[in-house]
Amino acid sequence: MLPAKAHAVITQKTGPANEVLSFEEVPGPVLKPNSVVIKVAAASVNPVDFKFRAGNIAGMSPPKIAGGDVAGTIVASSVPTFAVGDRVFGRTKSWGAHQEYLVHDPSDGGLVKMAPSLPFEEAGGAAIVALTAYYGLVNYGGLLPDKEFEAGKGPRVLIVGASGGVGHVAVQLAKRCLGASFVVGVCSSKNAAFARQMGCDEVVEYDKEEFKQLDKLADLKPEWKGSFDVIYDTVGSDVFYHPLAPLLLRPGAPYTTAAVPVDGAGAKPVSLWSAVGMIGKVGYRTVLGARPYRMVIPDNKEWTRIAGWINEGKVKIHVQEKIPLQEAARAHDLVAGGRVVGKVVLVV
Ligand SMILES: NC(=O)c1ccc[n+]([C@@H]2O[C@H](COP(=O)([O-])OP(=O)(O)OC[C@H]3O[C@@H](n4cnc5c(N)ncnc54)[C@H](OP(=O)(O)O)[C@@H]3O)[C@@H](O)[C@H]2O)c1
């Protein structure tokens, strides 16, 4: 039987996490047609959650329950594809995962059953970053998931932000699922070993003296010049785009990005001036950039394929910290700090 009452983290208005997020009692879930009710076990905090809370997501206004990733157990179902007791994970485009029970319509393909060996916290941090990583490399980046390559002949990939949520999955997808023969990660030196563990062949530690001038990278690594098939940027800073895009990509190869190039796109509201600057940069790069420039917008269509790799253990979600749902504000602040290695996941 479904409970009459449950709890949710509600973003009441825009502002600092500890002032505007409240953990509240809400009416219990009600099963609708073509839906499932998921007893949420884990749901990650993504940058979009704190950007929304900060008032930086156009067209979305509070009050709202954030959370686009979910993992949990089906406790009621009106669809033939999922039964009570199924452990599931995926993405809810309509948000709402930061609560104890989620009523979800799975018809867009964003929900898949979990392998028995997959822990909830890893599953609950998977969908948004994995879909974003995949779309950046494949749909926008041109890598071919079904192609077999001779040893050493696979694509060459460079990933900016290789230690973050999207980046650490992008490295694994490139190396373990998409045939890349050479993967370079860009991250801070404290995370270089982690990036290598994820599958990077080489790491550009951007805070190390030898790499500080990234426009000299091609002098340091002449064999890299014009050799990459895709650069996937999950940070979005000018610091990376200008030196890396024209120097390292082969002609025609794309610079894909998950992150908009906007100053201050953290936990504070973006100024009008920064927003205008961002539109200018995207326009300039798209029309006049030395290489194709593509903003990544992922869909759920590939979730079954990607979830299969996660279920097999081919792609692992690294969880830096599990935080109880009641302490969502702490999780928001951690993610907004921009230095998370892998994921921060709320657990119920
Ligand atoms: N397009 C979409 O639909 C979509 C979907 C998901 C995410 N996104 C966006 O993609 C971006 C990345 O998401 P995420 O979940 O991967 O974020 P994340 O986990 O918070 O990324 C953190 C990583 O970024 C690196 N970093 C932070 N600031 C940096 C700086 N100034 N210079 C260099 N590296 C820096 C850090 O690595 P080091 O400490 O090692 O430098 C950290 O490991 C966010 O802006 C997010 O909003 C977009």
mmCIF file of C-alpha atoms and ligand atoms in Angstrom:
data_model
loop_
_atom_site.group_PDB
_atom_site.id
_atom_site.type_symbol
_atom_site.label_atom_id
_atom_site.label_comp_id
_atom_site.label_asym_id
_atom_site.label_seq_id
_atom_site.Cartn_x
_atom_site.Cartn_y
_atom_site.Cartn_z
ATOM 1 C CA MET A 1 0.000 0.000 0.000
ATOM 2 C CA LEU A 2 1.244 3.479 -0.829
ATOM 3 C CA PRO A 3 1.829 5.817 2.123
ATOM 4 C CA ALA A 4 -0.524 8.759 2.742
ATOM 5 C CA LYS A 5 2.394 11.067 3.511
ATOM 6 C CA ALA A 6 5.986 11.307 2.350
ATOM 7 C CA HIS A 7 8.866 13.795 2.393
ATOM 8 C CA ALA A 8 10.450 15.950 -0.295
ATOM 9 C CA VAL A 9 13.149 18.588 -0.678
ATOM 10 C CA ILE A 10 11.414 21.646 -2.095
ATOM 11 C CA THR A 11 13.207 24.591 -3.687
ATOM 12 C CA GLN A 12 10.848 27.268 -2.352
ATOM 13 C CA LYS A 13 12.442 30.208 -4.163
ATOM 14 C CA THR A 14 15.784 31.155 -5.628
ATOM 15 C CA GLY A 15 18.604 31.881 -3.203
ATOM 16 C CA PRO A 16 21.257 30.247 -0.992
ATOM 17 C CA ALA A 17 20.727 26.526 -0.444
ATOM 18 C CA ASN A 18 20.387 26.661 3.344
ATOM 19 C CA GLU A 19 17.753 29.413 3.073
ATOM 20 C CA VAL A 20 15.523 28.190 0.255
ATOM 21 C CA LEU A 21 15.629 24.367 0.369
ATOM 22 C CA SER A 22 13.165 22.816 2.793
ATOM 23 C CA PHE A 23 12.675 19.162 3.738
ATOM 24 C CA GLU A 24 8.903 18.878 4.089
ATOM 25 C CA GLU A 25 6.033 16.483 4.481
ATOM 26 C CA VAL A 26 4.061 16.202 1.235
ATOM 27 C CA PRO A 27 1.014 14.138 0.172
ATOM 28 C CA GLY A 28 1.923 10.500 -0.528
ATOM 29 C CA PRO A 29 2.230 9.197 -4.101
ATOM 30 C CA VAL A 30 -0.799 8.310 -6.222
ATOM 31 C CA LEU A 31 -0.376 5.903 -9.146
ATOM 32 C CA LYS A 32 -1.529 7.407 -12.455
ATOM 33 C CA PRO A 33 -2.233 5.640 -15.765
ATOM 34 C CA ASN A 34 0.934 4.721 -17.724
ATOM 35 C CA SER A 35 3.100 5.306 -14.665
ATOM 36 C CA VAL A 36 5.155 3.726 -11.961
ATOM 37 C CA VAL A 37 5.703 4.785 -8.367
ATOM 38 C CA ILE A 38 9.373 4.518 -7.420
ATOM 39 C CA LYS A 39 10.469 4.366 -3.789
ATOM 40 C CA VAL A 40 13.562 6.498 -4.255
ATOM 41 C CA ALA A 41 16.775 5.081 -2.817
ATOM 42 C CA ALA A 42 19.290 7.482 -4.369
ATOM 43 C CA ALA A 43 19.206 10.578 -6.563
ATOM 44 C CA SER A 44 22.207 12.699 -7.425
ATOM 45 C CA VAL A 45 22.603 16.448 -7.297
ATOM 46 C CA ASN A 46 23.643 17.805 -10.685
ATOM 47 C CA PRO A 47 24.847 21.350 -11.425
ATOM 48 C CA VAL A 48 21.460 22.059 -13.055
ATOM 49 C CA ASP A 49 19.817 21.613 -9.618
ATOM 50 C CA PHE A 50 21.844 24.381 -7.994
ATOM 51 C CA LYS A 51 21.774 26.564 -11.130
ATOM 52 C CA PHE A 52 17.966 26.380 -11.025
ATOM 53 C CA ARG A 53 18.040 27.184 -7.321
ATOM 54 C CA ALA A 54 20.267 30.175 -8.064
ATOM 55 C CA GLY A 55 17.815 31.444 -10.681
ATOM 56 C CA ASN A 56 20.089 30.633 -13.638
ATOM 57 C CA ILE A 57 17.792 28.326 -15.626
ATOM 58 C CA ALA A 58 15.559 30.305 -17.943
ATOM 59 C CA GLY A 59 11.887 29.341 -18.044
ATOM 60 C CA MET A 60 11.877 27.406 -14.753
ATOM 61 C CA SER A 61 10.580 28.864 -11.562
ATOM 62 C CA PRO A 62 10.160 27.620 -7.966
ATOM 63 C CA PRO A 63 8.587 26.118 -5.987
ATOM 64 C CA LYS A 64 9.818 22.863 -7.408
ATOM 65 C CA ILE A 65 11.297 19.507 -6.384
ATOM 66 C CA ALA A 66 14.628 19.178 -8.190
ATOM 67 C CA GLY A 67 16.470 15.990 -9.135
ATOM 68 C CA GLY A 68 16.711 14.464 -12.597
ATOM 69 C CA ASP A 69 18.500 11.183 -11.750
ATOM 70 C CA VAL A 70 16.793 8.414 -9.856
ATOM 71 C CA ALA A 71 17.404 4.904 -8.559
ATOM 72 C CA GLY A 72 14.936 2.959 -6.459
ATOM 73 C CA THR A 73 12.363 0.196 -6.278
ATOM 74 C CA ILE A 74 8.997 0.077 -8.025
ATOM 75 C CA VAL A 75 6.209 -0.022 -5.444
ATOM 76 C CA ALA A 76 3.244 0.416 -7.815
ATOM 77 C CA SER A 77 2.890 0.120 -11.572
ATOM 78 C CA SER A 78 0.255 0.641 -14.248
ATOM 79 C CA VAL A 79 2.563 -0.282 -17.151
ATOM 80 C CA PRO A 80 3.375 -3.771 -18.432
ATOM 81 C CA THR A 81 7.144 -3.133 -18.612
ATOM 82 C CA PHE A 82 7.791 -2.659 -14.882
ATOM 83 C CA ALA A 83 6.504 -4.669 -11.920
ATOM 84 C CA VAL A 84 6.420 -4.095 -8.187
ATOM 85 C CA GLY A 85 9.814 -5.031 -6.757
ATOM 86 C CA ASP A 86 11.869 -4.092 -9.840
ATOM 87 C CA ARG A 87 15.028 -2.125 -9.013
ATOM 88 C CA VAL A 88 15.290 0.646 -11.601
ATOM 89 C CA PHE A 89 17.460 3.616 -12.513
ATOM 90 C CA GLY A 90 17.298 6.423 -14.999
ATOM 91 C CA ARG A 91 16.401 9.973 -15.752
ATOM 92 C CA THR A 92 13.234 11.868 -15.117
ATOM 93 C CA LYS A 93 12.945 14.779 -17.520
ATOM 94 C CA SER A 94 10.228 16.285 -15.356
ATOM 95 C CA TRP A 95 12.529 16.288 -12.283
ATOM 96 C CA GLY A 96 11.183 15.527 -8.810
ATOM 97 C CA ALA A 97 13.668 12.834 -7.738
ATOM 98 C CA HIS A 98 14.706 14.627 -4.526
ATOM 99 C CA GLN A 99 11.872 13.056 -2.566
ATOM 100 C CA GLU A 100 10.945 9.709 -1.044
ATOM 101 C CA TYR A 101 8.473 8.570 -3.739
ATOM 102 C CA LEU A 102 8.473 9.549 -7.398
ATOM 103 C CA VAL A 103 5.490 9.056 -9.725
ATOM 104 C CA HIS A 104 7.069 8.616 -13.135
ATOM 105 C CA ASP A 105 5.915 7.988 -16.709
ATOM 106 C CA PRO A 106 8.595 5.707 -18.209
ATOM 107 C CA SER A 107 7.385 5.948 -21.815
ATOM 108 C CA ASP A 108 10.320 8.132 -22.949
ATOM 109 C CA GLY A 109 12.754 5.264 -22.321
ATOM 110 C CA GLY A 110 14.497 6.961 -19.401
ATOM 111 C CA LEU A 111 14.031 4.058 -16.965
ATOM 112 C CA VAL A 112 15.883 0.713 -17.031
ATOM 113 C CA LYS A 113 16.094 -2.229 -14.618
ATOM 114 C CA MET A 114 19.248 -2.424 -12.492
ATOM 115 C CA ALA A 115 21.640 -5.368 -12.407
ATOM 116 C CA PRO A 116 21.533 -7.073 -8.974
ATOM 117 C CA SER A 117 25.181 -6.124 -8.385
ATOM 118 C CA LEU A 118 24.730 -2.400 -9.070
ATOM 119 C CA PRO A 119 24.523 -0.342 -5.844
ATOM 120 C CA PHE A 120 21.693 2.194 -5.603
ATOM 121 C CA GLU A 121 24.018 5.122 -4.953
ATOM 122 C CA GLU A 122 25.982 4.503 -8.172
ATOM 123 C CA ALA A 123 22.781 3.963 -10.150
ATOM 124 C CA GLY A 124 21.259 7.156 -8.708
ATOM 125 C CA GLY A 125 24.175 9.218 -9.976
ATOM 126 C CA ALA A 126 24.298 7.741 -13.440
ATOM 127 C CA ALA A 127 21.729 8.879 -15.956
ATOM 128 C CA ILE A 128 22.273 12.596 -16.520
ATOM 129 C CA VAL A 129 26.055 12.442 -16.599
ATOM 130 C CA ALA A 130 26.155 9.270 -18.690
ATOM 131 C CA LEU A 131 23.621 10.526 -21.233
ATOM 132 C CA THR A 132 25.399 13.876 -21.443
ATOM 133 C CA ALA A 133 28.776 12.193 -21.832
ATOM 134 C CA TYR A 134 27.485 9.833 -24.525
ATOM 135 C CA TYR A 135 25.700 12.517 -26.520
ATOM 136 C CA GLY A 136 28.781 14.752 -26.412
ATOM 137 C CA LEU A 137 31.000 11.988 -27.778
ATOM 138 C CA VAL A 138 28.602 10.233 -30.170
ATOM 139 C CA ASN A 139 25.584 12.282 -31.300
ATOM 140 C CA TYR A 140 27.493 15.593 -31.299
ATOM 141 C CA GLY A 141 31.068 14.328 -31.369
ATOM 142 C CA GLY A 142 30.862 11.830 -34.208
ATOM 143 C CA LEU A 143 32.257 8.721 -32.436
ATOM 144 C CA LEU A 144 30.690 5.484 -33.648
ATOM 145 C CA PRO A 145 29.400 3.099 -30.957
ATOM 146 C CA ASP A 146 29.098 0.066 -33.212
ATOM 147 C CA LYS A 147 32.374 0.343 -35.107
ATOM 148 C CA GLU A 148 35.291 -2.010 -34.465
ATOM 149 C CA PHE A 149 38.792 -0.530 -34.725
ATOM 150 C CA GLU A 150 42.165 -2.189 -35.277
ATOM 151 C CA ALA A 151 44.450 -1.800 -32.265
ATOM 152 C CA GLY A 152 45.765 1.758 -32.088
ATOM 153 C CA LYS A 153 43.525 2.963 -34.941
ATOM 154 C CA GLY A 154 40.562 4.122 -32.850
ATOM 155 C CA PRO A 155 39.612 7.768 -32.357
ATOM 156 C CA ARG A 156 41.718 10.224 -30.362
ATOM 157 C CA VAL A 157 39.694 12.059 -27.748
ATOM 158 C CA LEU A 158 40.447 14.918 -25.373
ATOM 159 C CA ILE A 159 38.149 15.543 -22.403
ATOM 160 C CA VAL A 160 38.230 18.788 -20.440
ATOM 161 C CA GLY A 161 37.049 18.273 -16.848
ATOM 162 C CA ALA A 162 37.961 14.580 -16.808
ATOM 163 C CA SER A 163 37.479 14.261 -13.042
ATOM 164 C CA GLY A 164 33.943 15.701 -12.818
ATOM 165 C CA GLY A 165 30.549 14.018 -13.106
ATOM 166 C CA VAL A 166 30.199 14.137 -16.895
ATOM 167 C CA GLY A 167 33.952 13.988 -17.516
ATOM 168 C CA HIS A 168 34.774 10.810 -15.583
ATOM 169 C CA VAL A 169 32.004 8.954 -17.430
ATOM 170 C CA ALA A 170 33.049 10.432 -20.791
ATOM 171 C CA VAL A 171 36.583 9.088 -20.289
ATOM 172 C CA GLN A 172 35.276 5.592 -19.521
ATOM 173 C CA LEU A 173 32.792 5.607 -22.413
ATOM 174 C CA ALA A 174 35.453 6.751 -24.870
ATOM 175 C CA LYS A 175 38.005 4.181 -23.753
ATOM 176 C CA ARG A 176 35.857 1.191 -22.839
ATOM 177 C CA CYS A 177 32.805 1.436 -25.095
ATOM 178 C CA LEU A 178 33.532 3.663 -28.099
ATOM 179 C CA GLY A 179 36.868 2.294 -29.328
ATOM 180 C CA ALA A 180 39.063 5.318 -28.537
ATOM 181 C CA SER A 181 42.699 4.369 -28.759
ATOM 182 C CA PHE A 182 44.036 7.527 -27.104
ATOM 183 C CA VAL A 183 42.278 9.580 -24.437
ATOM 184 C CA VAL A 184 43.698 12.718 -22.877
ATOM 185 C CA GLY A 185 42.020 14.210 -19.824
ATOM 186 C CA VAL A 186 42.364 17.778 -18.585
ATOM 187 C CA CYS A 187 41.951 18.276 -14.831
ATOM 188 C CA SER A 188 43.711 19.589 -11.742
ATOM 189 C CA SER A 189 46.825 17.795 -10.548
ATOM 190 C CA LYS A 190 45.115 16.493 -7.406
ATOM 191 C CA ASN A 191 42.753 14.500 -9.637
ATOM 192 C CA ALA A 192 45.258 13.298 -12.244
ATOM 193 C CA ALA A 193 45.599 9.807 -10.762
ATOM 194 C CA PHE A 194 41.800 9.452 -10.687
ATOM 195 C CA ALA A 195 41.551 10.516 -14.360
ATOM 196 C CA ARG A 196 44.164 7.896 -15.270
ATOM 197 C CA GLN A 197 42.252 5.286 -13.301
ATOM 198 C CA MET A 198 39.134 6.149 -15.357
ATOM 199 C CA GLY A 199 41.068 5.408 -18.545
ATOM 200 C CA CYS A 200 43.064 8.497 -19.577
ATOM 201 C CA ASP A 201 46.307 7.673 -21.356
ATOM 202 C CA GLU A 202 47.687 11.102 -20.548
ATOM 203 C CA VAL A 203 46.546 13.925 -18.299
ATOM 204 C CA VAL A 204 47.051 17.659 -18.784
ATOM 205 C CA GLU A 205 47.244 18.967 -15.224
ATOM 206 C CA TYR A 206 46.266 22.537 -16.011
ATOM 207 C CA ASP A 207 47.538 23.866 -12.680
ATOM 208 C CA LYS A 208 51.064 22.463 -13.191
ATOM 209 C CA GLU A 209 53.737 24.885 -14.351
ATOM 210 C CA GLU A 210 54.505 22.977 -17.578
ATOM 211 C CA PHE A 211 50.833 23.123 -18.682
ATOM 212 C CA LYS A 212 49.862 26.578 -17.445
ATOM 213 C CA GLN A 213 50.241 28.064 -20.919
ATOM 214 C CA LEU A 214 47.873 25.814 -22.801
ATOM 215 C CA ASP A 215 48.536 27.623 -26.079
ATOM 216 C CA LYS A 216 52.041 26.140 -25.874
ATOM 217 C CA LEU A 217 50.659 22.603 -25.559
ATOM 218 C CA ALA A 218 51.398 21.793 -29.179
ATOM 219 C CA ASP A 219 55.079 22.727 -28.601
ATOM 220 C CA LEU A 220 55.189 20.432 -25.601
ATOM 221 C CA LYS A 221 53.339 17.633 -27.417
ATOM 222 C CA PRO A 222 53.953 18.175 -31.138
ATOM 223 C CA GLU A 223 52.372 14.815 -31.990
ATOM 224 C CA TRP A 224 49.051 16.105 -30.603
ATOM 225 C CA LYS A 225 48.802 18.996 -33.054
ATOM 226 C CA GLY A 226 45.775 18.626 -35.327
ATOM 227 C CA SER A 227 45.380 14.994 -34.279
ATOM 228 C CA PHE A 228 42.229 14.759 -32.145
ATOM 229 C CA ASP A 229 38.886 13.536 -33.497
ATOM 230 C CA VAL A 230 36.847 15.280 -30.816
ATOM 231 C CA ILE A 231 37.414 17.551 -27.854
ATOM 232 C CA TYR A 232 34.647 17.314 -25.265
ATOM 233 C CA ASP A 233 34.575 20.213 -22.817
ATOM 234 C CA THR A 234 32.631 19.833 -19.563
ATOM 235 C CA VAL A 235 33.951 23.056 -18.015
ATOM 236 C CA GLY A 236 33.138 25.664 -20.677
ATOM 237 C CA SER A 237 35.863 28.146 -19.833
ATOM 238 C CA ASP A 238 37.582 30.321 -22.486
ATOM 239 C CA VAL A 239 40.837 29.157 -20.917
ATOM 240 C CA PHE A 240 40.392 25.819 -22.681
ATOM 241 C CA TYR A 241 38.469 26.628 -25.857
ATOM 242 C CA HIS A 242 40.865 29.148 -27.384
ATOM 243 C CA PRO A 243 44.118 27.207 -27.147
ATOM 244 C CA LEU A 244 42.733 23.705 -27.612
ATOM 245 C CA ALA A 245 40.132 23.918 -30.379
ATOM 246 C CA PRO A 246 42.184 25.241 -33.315
ATOM 247 C CA LEU A 247 45.480 23.662 -32.272
ATOM 248 C CA LEU A 248 44.634 20.109 -31.424
ATOM 249 C CA LEU A 249 41.566 19.125 -33.440
ATOM 250 C CA ARG A 250 42.020 17.737 -36.926
ATOM 251 C CA PRO A 251 40.216 19.841 -39.578
ATOM 252 C CA GLY A 252 36.461 19.273 -39.430
ATOM 253 C CA ALA A 253 36.571 17.571 -36.024
ATOM 254 C CA PRO A 254 34.136 19.045 -33.495
ATOM 255 C CA TYR A 255 34.594 20.826 -30.185
ATOM 256 C CA THR A 256 31.592 19.659 -28.208
ATOM 257 C CA THR A 257 30.618 21.218 -24.915
ATOM 258 C CA ALA A 258 28.262 20.336 -22.072
ATOM 259 C CA ALA A 259 28.834 23.640 -20.274
ATOM 260 C CA VAL A 260 27.817 27.057 -21.540
ATOM 261 C CA PRO A 261 30.688 29.552 -21.643
ATOM 262 C CA VAL A 262 29.338 31.954 -19.055
ATOM 263 C CA ASP A 263 31.203 33.798 -16.322
ATOM 264 C CA GLY A 264 29.931 33.099 -12.841
ATOM 265 C CA ALA A 265 27.630 30.195 -13.804
ATOM 266 C CA GLY A 266 27.922 28.916 -10.286
ATOM 267 C CA ALA A 267 25.576 29.271 -7.384
ATOM 268 C CA LYS A 268 25.111 33.019 -7.914
ATOM 269 C CA PRO A 269 22.657 34.480 -10.432
ATOM 270 C CA VAL A 270 24.216 35.179 -13.833
ATOM 271 C CA SER A 271 24.238 38.887 -14.655
ATOM 272 C CA LEU A 272 22.525 40.144 -17.806
ATOM 273 C CA TRP A 273 25.935 41.214 -19.081
ATOM 274 C CA SER A 274 27.359 37.677 -18.609
ATOM 275 C CA ALA A 275 24.339 36.187 -20.376
ATOM 276 C CA VAL A 276 24.801 38.537 -23.342
ATOM 277 C CA GLY A 277 28.503 37.666 -23.387
ATOM 278 C CA MET A 278 27.654 33.958 -23.435
ATOM 279 C CA ILE A 279 25.265 34.326 -26.378
ATOM 280 C CA GLY A 280 27.969 36.289 -28.200
ATOM 281 C CA LYS A 281 30.595 33.610 -27.529
ATOM 282 C CA VAL A 282 28.354 30.738 -28.600
ATOM 283 C CA GLY A 283 27.339 32.650 -31.742
ATOM 284 C CA TYR A 284 30.935 33.526 -32.591
ATOM 285 C CA ARG A 285 32.255 30.019 -32.005
ATOM 286 C CA THR A 286 29.401 28.390 -33.905
ATOM 287 C CA VAL A 287 29.679 30.632 -36.963
ATOM 288 C CA LEU A 288 33.326 31.704 -37.067
ATOM 289 C CA GLY A 289 35.126 29.127 -34.914
ATOM 290 C CA ALA A 290 38.088 27.319 -36.429
ATOM 291 C CA ARG A 291 36.338 23.991 -35.810
ATOM 292 C CA PRO A 292 32.647 22.983 -35.525
ATOM 293 C CA TYR A 293 31.353 24.071 -32.095
ATOM 294 C CA ARG A 294 28.413 22.128 -30.654
ATOM 295 C CA MET A 295 26.407 22.565 -27.447
ATOM 296 C CA VAL A 296 25.282 19.165 -26.181
ATOM 297 C CA ILE A 297 21.591 18.560 -25.384
ATOM 298 C CA PRO A 298 21.087 14.937 -24.389
ATOM 299 C CA ASP A 299 17.948 12.872 -24.827
ATOM 300 C CA ASN A 300 16.858 9.598 -23.184
ATOM 301 C CA LYS A 301 16.862 7.597 -26.438
ATOM 302 C CA GLU A 302 20.237 5.963 -25.813
ATOM 303 C CA TRP A 303 19.638 5.177 -22.153
ATOM 304 C CA THR A 304 19.038 1.445 -22.622
ATOM 305 C CA ARG A 305 22.386 1.015 -24.379
ATOM 306 C CA ILE A 306 24.318 3.147 -21.875
ATOM 307 C CA ALA A 307 22.557 1.634 -18.846
ATOM 308 C CA GLY A 308 23.587 -1.784 -20.205
ATOM 309 C CA TRP A 309 27.268 -0.776 -19.970
ATOM 310 C CA ILE A 310 26.709 0.487 -16.405
ATOM 311 C CA ASN A 311 24.873 -2.711 -15.463
ATOM 312 C CA GLU A 312 27.780 -4.773 -16.870
ATOM 313 C CA GLY A 313 30.257 -2.743 -14.792
ATOM 314 C CA LYS A 314 32.039 -1.523 -17.926
ATOM 315 C CA VAL A 315 31.273 2.052 -16.864
ATOM 316 C CA LYS A 316 31.400 2.838 -13.125
ATOM 317 C CA ILE A 317 29.906 5.853 -11.421
ATOM 318 C CA HIS A 318 32.342 7.177 -8.849
ATOM 319 C CA VAL A 319 30.441 8.498 -5.823
ATOM 320 C CA GLN A 320 32.497 11.009 -3.861
ATOM 321 C CA GLU A 321 29.892 11.325 -1.125
ATOM 322 C CA LYS A 322 26.468 9.980 -0.142
ATOM 323 C CA ILE A 323 24.393 12.555 1.723
ATOM 324 C CA PRO A 324 21.016 11.966 3.420
ATOM 325 C CA LEU A 325 18.065 13.560 1.593
ATOM 326 C CA GLN A 326 17.397 15.799 4.615
ATOM 327 C CA GLU A 327 20.832 17.384 4.106
ATOM 328 C CA ALA A 328 20.238 18.373 0.487
ATOM 329 C CA ALA A 329 21.496 21.916 1.124
ATOM 330 C CA ARG A 330 24.947 20.546 2.003
ATOM 331 C CA ALA A 331 24.943 18.497 -1.203
ATOM 332 C CA HIS A 332 23.963 21.563 -3.254
ATOM 333 C CA ASP A 333 26.810 23.603 -1.763
ATOM 334 C CA LEU A 334 29.295 20.813 -2.402
ATOM 335 C CA VAL A 335 28.303 20.504 -6.068
ATOM 336 C CA ALA A 336 28.140 24.292 -6.505
ATOM 337 C CA GLY A 337 31.750 24.457 -5.288
ATOM 338 C CA GLY A 338 32.699 22.917 -8.649
ATOM 339 C CA ARG A 339 35.331 20.533 -7.259
ATOM 340 C CA VAL A 340 33.429 17.270 -6.902
ATOM 341 C CA VAL A 341 35.263 14.169 -8.105
ATOM 342 C CA GLY A 342 32.609 12.020 -9.788
ATOM 343 C CA LYS A 343 29.204 12.471 -8.146
ATOM 344 C CA VAL A 344 27.443 13.591 -4.977
ATOM 345 C CA VAL A 345 24.340 11.495 -4.361
ATOM 346 C CA LEU A 346 21.395 12.029 -2.017
ATOM 347 C CA VAL A 347 20.269 8.836 -0.315
ATOM 348 C CA VAL A 348 16.891 8.113 1.249
HETATM 349 N N1 LIG B 1 24.137 20.152 -21.648
HETATM 350 C C1 LIG B 1 23.546 19.433 -20.708
HETATM 351 O O1 LIG B 1 22.440 18.937 -20.871
HETATM 352 C C2 LIG B 1 24.283 19.186 -19.440
HETATM 353 C C3 LIG B 1 24.071 18.012 -18.703
HETATM 354 C C4 LIG B 1 24.844 17.793 -17.570
HETATM 355 C C5 LIG B 1 25.767 18.763 -17.172
HETATM 356 N N2 LIG B 1 25.880 19.911 -17.884
HETATM 357 C C6 LIG B 1 26.837 20.954 -17.490
HETATM 358 O O2 LIG B 1 28.139 20.433 -17.693
HETATM 359 C C7 LIG B 1 29.018 20.960 -16.716
HETATM 360 C C8 LIG B 1 29.743 19.811 -16.031
HETATM 361 O O3 LIG B 1 28.805 19.039 -15.299
HETATM 362 P P1 LIG B 1 29.355 18.016 -14.232
HETATM 363 O O4 LIG B 1 28.184 17.323 -13.667
HETATM 364 O O5 LIG B 1 30.455 17.220 -14.822
HETATM 365 O O6 LIG B 1 29.979 19.040 -13.170
HETATM 366 P P2 LIG B 1 30.943 18.753 -11.976
HETATM 367 O O7 LIG B 1 30.904 17.315 -11.608
HETATM 368 O O8 LIG B 1 30.614 19.744 -10.931
HETATM 369 O O9 LIG B 1 32.381 19.093 -12.570
HETATM 370 C C9 LIG B 1 33.333 19.360 -11.665
HETATM 371 C C10 LIG B 1 34.702 19.250 -12.336
HETATM 372 O O10 LIG B 1 34.955 20.407 -13.113
HETATM 373 C C11 LIG B 1 36.312 20.788 -12.945
HETATM 374 N N3 LIG B 1 36.399 22.256 -12.837
HETATM 375 C C12 LIG B 1 35.585 23.042 -12.104
HETATM 376 N N4 LIG B 1 35.934 24.336 -12.272
HETATM 377 C C13 LIG B 1 36.977 24.348 -13.128
HETATM 378 C C14 LIG B 1 37.777 25.380 -13.687
HETATM 379 N N5 LIG B 1 37.580 26.655 -13.409
HETATM 380 N N6 LIG B 1 38.745 25.018 -14.546
HETATM 381 C C15 LIG B 1 38.957 23.735 -14.830
HETATM 382 N N7 LIG B 1 38.244 22.714 -14.346
HETATM 383 C C16 LIG B 1 37.277 23.024 -13.494
HETATM 384 C C17 LIG B 1 36.774 20.123 -11.646
HETATM 385 O O11 LIG B 1 37.881 19.345 -11.920
HETATM 386 P P3 LIG B 1 39.287 19.712 -11.272
HETATM 387 O O12 LIG B 1 39.022 20.121 -9.852
HETATM 388 O O13 LIG B 1 40.069 18.468 -11.406
HETATM 389 O O14 LIG B 1 39.764 20.822 -12.105
HETATM 390 C C18 LIG B 1 35.671 19.169 -11.235
HETATM 391 O O15 LIG B 1 36.131 17.823 -11.126
HETATM 392 C C19 LIG B 1 28.151 21.811 -15.774
HETATM 393 O O16 LIG B 1 28.247 23.158 -16.178
HETATM 394 C C20 LIG B 1 26.756 21.295 -16.022
HETATM 395 O O17 LIG B 1 25.761 22.251 -15.754
HETATM 396 C C21 LIG B 1 25.181 20.132 -19.007
#
